[in-house]
Amino acid sequence: MSVTTEREIDTGTAYGLKPRSYKVELVEVGPGTPMGELMRRYWQPFAVSKDLTSEKPHKVRLLGENLIAFRDKQGRLGLVHENCCHRGSSLYFGRVEEDGIRCCYHGWKFDVKGYCLDQPAEVDGGRNRAKIRQPWYPVEERYGLAYAYMGPPEKKPVLPRWEHLENLEEDEHIEILWNTIFGTRDVEPYNPLHFNWLQAFENTMDSPHLPWLHYWHSCDQFTGLPLLRVDGDDDKLPPYAHIKNLAGQIVAARTELGVKQGVPMPVPGQGIFLASNEAMVPNIAVVASLIDLMYFVPQSDTSFLNFILKRAKKGQTFDNFNEMHFGKTWWEMTEEEHRASPGDFEAQSSIGQLPAHNYEHLSQGDVAIGLLRRRLEEAVRDVQEGRDPVGVQFEADAPPLRIGAHDMIPWNDAA
Amino acid sequence: MSVTTEREIDTGTAYGLKPRSYKVELVEVGPGTPMGELMRRYWQPFAVSKDLTSEKPHKVRLLGENLIAFRDKQGRLGLVHENCCHRGSSLYFGRVEEDGIRCCYHGWKFDVKGYCLDQPAEVDGGRNRAKIRQPWYPVEERYGLAYAYMGPPEKKPVLPRWEHLENLEEDEHIEILWNTIFGTRDVEPYNPLHFNWLQAFENTMDSPHLPWLHYWHSCDQFTGLPLLRVDGDDDKLPPYAHIKNLAGQIVAARTELGVKQGVPMPVPGQGIFLASNEAMVPNIAVVASLIDLMYFVPQSDTSFLNFILKRAKKGQTFDNFNEMHFGKTWWEMTEEEHRASPGDFEAQSSIGQLPAHNYEHLSQGDVAIGLLRRRLEEAVRDVQEGRDPVGVQFEADAPPLRIGAHDMIPWNDAA
Amino acid sequence: MSVTTEREIDTGTAYGLKPRSYKVELVEVGPGTPMGELMRRYWQPFAVSKDLTSEKPHKVRLLGENLIAFRDKQGRLGLVHENCCHRGSSLYFGRVEEDGIRCCYHGWKFDVKGYCLDQPAEVDGGRNRAKIRQPWYPVEERYGLAYAYMGPPEKKPVLPRWEHLENLEEDEHIEILWNTIFGTRDVEPYNPLHFNWLQAFENTMDSPHLPWLHYWHSCDQFTGLPLLRVDGDDDKLPPYAHIKNLAGQIVAARTELGVKQGVPMPVPGQGIFLASNEAMVPNIAVVASLIDLMYFVPQSDTSFLNFILKRAKKGQTFDNFNEMHFGKTWWEMTEEEHRASPGDFEAQSSIGQLPAHNYEHLSQGDVAIGLLRRRLEEAVRDVQEGRDPVGVQFEADAPPLRIGAHDMIPWNDAA
């Protein structure tokens, strides 16, 4: 037998680590949840307008609810509960007609506001049909998107205009960009990514990941984006590769509608420029110079998709958004290629289907994320305590909303 | 700033809609549930007799329980709990012998009543084996089907005969029809449909769906069924297409064993005929002129299948049950074809895996469904309060049961 | 009406059978569970050392925890929590460097003990990084395997040596055998079998299954294993086929580290030999003559894998472990072939993902399994009551552990 010697005790091991948990009030979006109720105070985009043809009904999954969108043959758009209020069959198998949609099972017809127009087998087409209504949501269309208002009827705001998307020149239009990471758009409901929306939304306030993930780790993933590069100066680092002490240089602040943060990018021969993004309550972002509006729309607690708008000139193309990696779309890449060049999808989705906030250690580089979370928590509390959340307008002639983010501007350390 | 104008407040939106819920006492079928206990008072068919060969054990899933059926080499049929009572291996991997089934793991052999006949590695083949018994259920065979009794032993009824299936002529037999929507039958347990049994059972009391779903919506899906058509009169509507005011013409009534309902069908040149169906407690239906007995057998709360019996003449074929759509079986049809011509499967399955009774709005056309639900609830209550439910017979020489439905008969509005 | 006759009441039916349940304290392995805490007092193998290259991080799933193993470019091995402690991205997409692993999202670098070495975007690479630590576990390597200690740091034992694996001759080495039932090893985490570890571990104490499952039921599955056969005597039964009264001949006893059991095997012309296995607390077995150490390592409550060690001579091959059935690997066999020749996989997995201890009826042939369960329960209680469980050593120069099982030895009934 040997003598027991003093042993060094390990510290910091994973033994006793608590199970994952997250801030419920920021993450969950179903009916009655704090964030779900906040999101329901705003018009949420659910489809690209031109996808909503009159030929067939369209499946929509939004904030944990299953809905059916249809455009009647007169062109009016409707969004109703998926299950027919008669006996529950899905209106996905319904038929779109001149003035409404008919359920396949017994032919009850509803208009875009859910009113029951016909019950073919009932006496006189349904003597009591006026009492029947398919649960519905108000919809409007603007900037090429279809929006729904899913909140309390008495709180319905006007669908906002955005100053930077108005007053288009003759050769301008609003382009809708589809994030190719989501795959093709020809599915119903649209292909979502299967993790929580917040993990993606916060990425817009995360400048440090830009140089690390997209340049130093994964070998210059933004070759297709001219604004993050120096033209004619290919042998130098692109501006977005600047990383040293970056966290200390971030400029972050509250804006009227949310939070903005700016990050310096040194452009060789031209000095340092500041590019800023804005994240607005509850789920809209602006990515300076690249994206004019970007919605992070949850289909459920663990799935979401983006609708992206950009003011564009006639003939302007956006191939950079369809960029290939290894000559493949994201979903064609092999596991090894994903590991060799992880991108936003890998970084965000590998957190898990839901975040683990209790494991996080936010640092100075996360300053804008911290601000955004507080801003969201405030807005959640506003709704809970009976106040209208930020950015909601009720006047029919309300002025367009104004974003706080700006394009790349000259910058110095004192800024 | 503009002045806030009076705004119209939306009504009837889906905001605040309660989560889906269903009548538990009608829907769930597991051990100890109200409907599960009702169903366990009746013999339930679980297989086509001729499928139960002696070559191998057969997987059976019935009322939420996992079972193994086997026919010993002497031809006796057994139905036992899937997991061997020794150490739990599935008897699916067992070996069928002259007088029982052996577990693959240690070779314990059980007969059709679960008695342990051998424990090969135990001393003297198992000195205590008389105390061991594999949980089993009584089985009987009739009309080409194998039935199990899964209820309290002291309540075991006799396996009923049916008047309309007895006293066969020399050239008659009972044909077993397989619903091709379930796919092929060569799987164990049989391919079920994956939604609640009640959604399908209620369809037999649903006359309004006949003209709408199968004719006006999906373009005459019953071309293969002569009884619903007018021979030599193809340019006219088939009788089953009659829909106007149909709900007011339905004749629905309690029968001895359940509920029947009749619906008028105008046959050009011959007047109006009434065809009636019957739904019997707890899960059997008759579809006049087409199906003599149709069992809706739950494998679980969210899966079920049908066994269909028809009195048939020698050489009579039933190709109508194997009807193709778009020249394909149901499962070969594309999504677009299913949407273009939805049938019973789409209408019923799209309600969801479980019904949403709290969303329903039953109307006059649902009169027989309402009656059926009440009849089922009564029977559930009978069992809960210690009474024998309807149709259960205990006398060895009990008379055959008599159905209440009838074939197409002449009818007028006064009927 | 007929007179009701006295009817025989069935007994032993499955009506009223309770739902499945299992001994929680033996089965579940997650953090804080009784067995999970017992297992965490021992070093657990999680990978074959040579699989742990420095090229990429490796996914490890162990006792319900998601971990990442990496070998830095200096060759040091680390095992850390999967999610980066900064913002939670998986280190599976990380980059292995000279002295640690970097997260793909923001480049934080951790060494093999979880210390944070760099935060590239933070000021001065992270002024507060000393306070940050990625949760980690101590690892060691021996006999070709990598082991982790996942228990309370103050209870960390020394990684044991095993007497029968030490003092190798010059032409000897420790061979690592991979159970081909698990499929190939080139996946991360390794392919597990998807049922509870205990169902497999107990199999090592289950002698009666040997003659039944592997010979009488499934037609001599051990043709590839010479030790269970009689050379040059192919027309006789192999020794392991002996089954009659076997349960009465089992010799079972507690050993220092667990339980051993021996079973007689008659070798024609040579008499009867006794071959014994040992199952050691908490999850290690010895299979006499065949396997020197066999770990049953849970990935979760419902998945596990084996690491198998064997002292071997240079050039010795172990094709018997890669035996084909029907000329196929286990996963290439058809359903019918699996049913015709079920093996350990079918017998154990078909119990279910978790055992149903409340359905079992242990018999004399299960004597060693009963002993093993009691031994495991004792060890669980030891930990719960503050005692060190059996076989745990704390002295740096602790002597090698000694197994109790032995090779085939001559035996007679009086033994």
Short mmCIF file of N, CA, C and O in Angstrom, two decimals, chain C residues 3 13 32 87 109 121 156-157 173 201-202 206 231 313 357 388:
data_model
loop_
_atom_site.label_atom_id
_atom_site.label_comp_id
_atom_site.label_asym_id
_atom_site.label_seq_id
_atom_site.Cartn_x
_atom_site.Cartn_y
_atom_site.Cartn_z
N VAL C 3 -80.82 -19.65 -21.95
CA VAL C 3 -80.39 -19.58 -20.55
C VAL C 3 -78.87 -19.37 -20.53
O VAL C 3 -78.14 -20.00 -21.27
N THR C 13 -54.83 -13.05 -18.60
CA THR C 13 -54.83 -12.24 -19.82
C THR C 13 -54.05 -10.95 -19.60
O THR C 13 -53.68 -10.61 -18.46
N GLY C 32 -26.66 13.62 -12.29
CA GLY C 32 -27.53 13.64 -11.12
C GLY C 32 -28.35 12.38 -10.90
O GLY C 32 -28.96 12.22 -9.84
N ARG C 87 -20.85 32.22 -26.74
CA ARG C 87 -22.21 32.41 -27.22
C ARG C 87 -22.85 31.10 -27.67
O ARG C 87 -23.93 31.10 -28.25
N LYS C 109 -10.27 30.95 -28.09
CA LYS C 109 -9.44 29.74 -28.08
C LYS C 109 -9.33 29.19 -26.66
O LYS C 109 -9.09 29.93 -25.71
N ALA C 121 -11.23 39.42 -31.04
CA ALA C 121 -11.80 40.74 -31.30
C ALA C 121 -11.82 41.61 -30.04
O ALA C 121 -12.10 42.80 -30.11
N LYS C 156 -11.68 12.30 -8.01
CA LYS C 156 -11.04 11.73 -9.20
C LYS C 156 -10.07 10.61 -8.83
O LYS C 156 -9.10 10.85 -8.12
N PRO C 157 -10.30 9.40 -9.29
CA PRO C 157 -9.38 8.31 -8.99
C PRO C 157 -8.25 8.27 -10.01
O PRO C 157 -8.25 9.02 -10.97
N HIS C 173 0.64 -7.18 -27.76
CA HIS C 173 0.09 -5.84 -27.71
C HIS C 173 -1.36 -5.94 -27.27
O HIS C 173 -1.93 -7.03 -27.19
N PHE C 201 -25.24 -5.11 -21.08
CA PHE C 201 -24.28 -5.47 -20.04
C PHE C 201 -24.70 -6.78 -19.37
O PHE C 201 -23.89 -7.67 -19.13
N GLU C 202 -25.99 -6.91 -19.09
CA GLU C 202 -26.48 -8.11 -18.42
C GLU C 202 -26.27 -9.37 -19.26
O GLU C 202 -26.20 -10.48 -18.73
N ASP C 206 -25.35 -13.86 -18.74
CA ASP C 206 -26.49 -14.65 -19.18
C ASP C 206 -26.00 -15.86 -19.96
O ASP C 206 -25.91 -15.84 -21.18
N ASP C 231 -12.16 -28.65 -32.13
CA ASP C 231 -11.46 -28.78 -33.39
C ASP C 231 -11.49 -30.22 -33.88
O ASP C 231 -11.34 -31.17 -33.11
N LYS C 313 -1.20 -11.48 -29.68
CA LYS C 313 0.16 -11.69 -30.17
C LYS C 313 0.31 -11.05 -31.54
O LYS C 313 -0.66 -10.89 -32.28
N HIS C 357 -38.64 -3.79 -16.51
CA HIS C 357 -38.34 -4.68 -15.39
C HIS C 357 -39.58 -5.22 -14.71
O HIS C 357 -39.57 -6.31 -14.16
N ASP C 388 -16.81 5.54 -1.16
CA ASP C 388 -16.23 5.32 -2.48
C ASP C 388 -16.69 3.96 -3.00
O ASP C 388 -16.64 2.97 -2.27
#
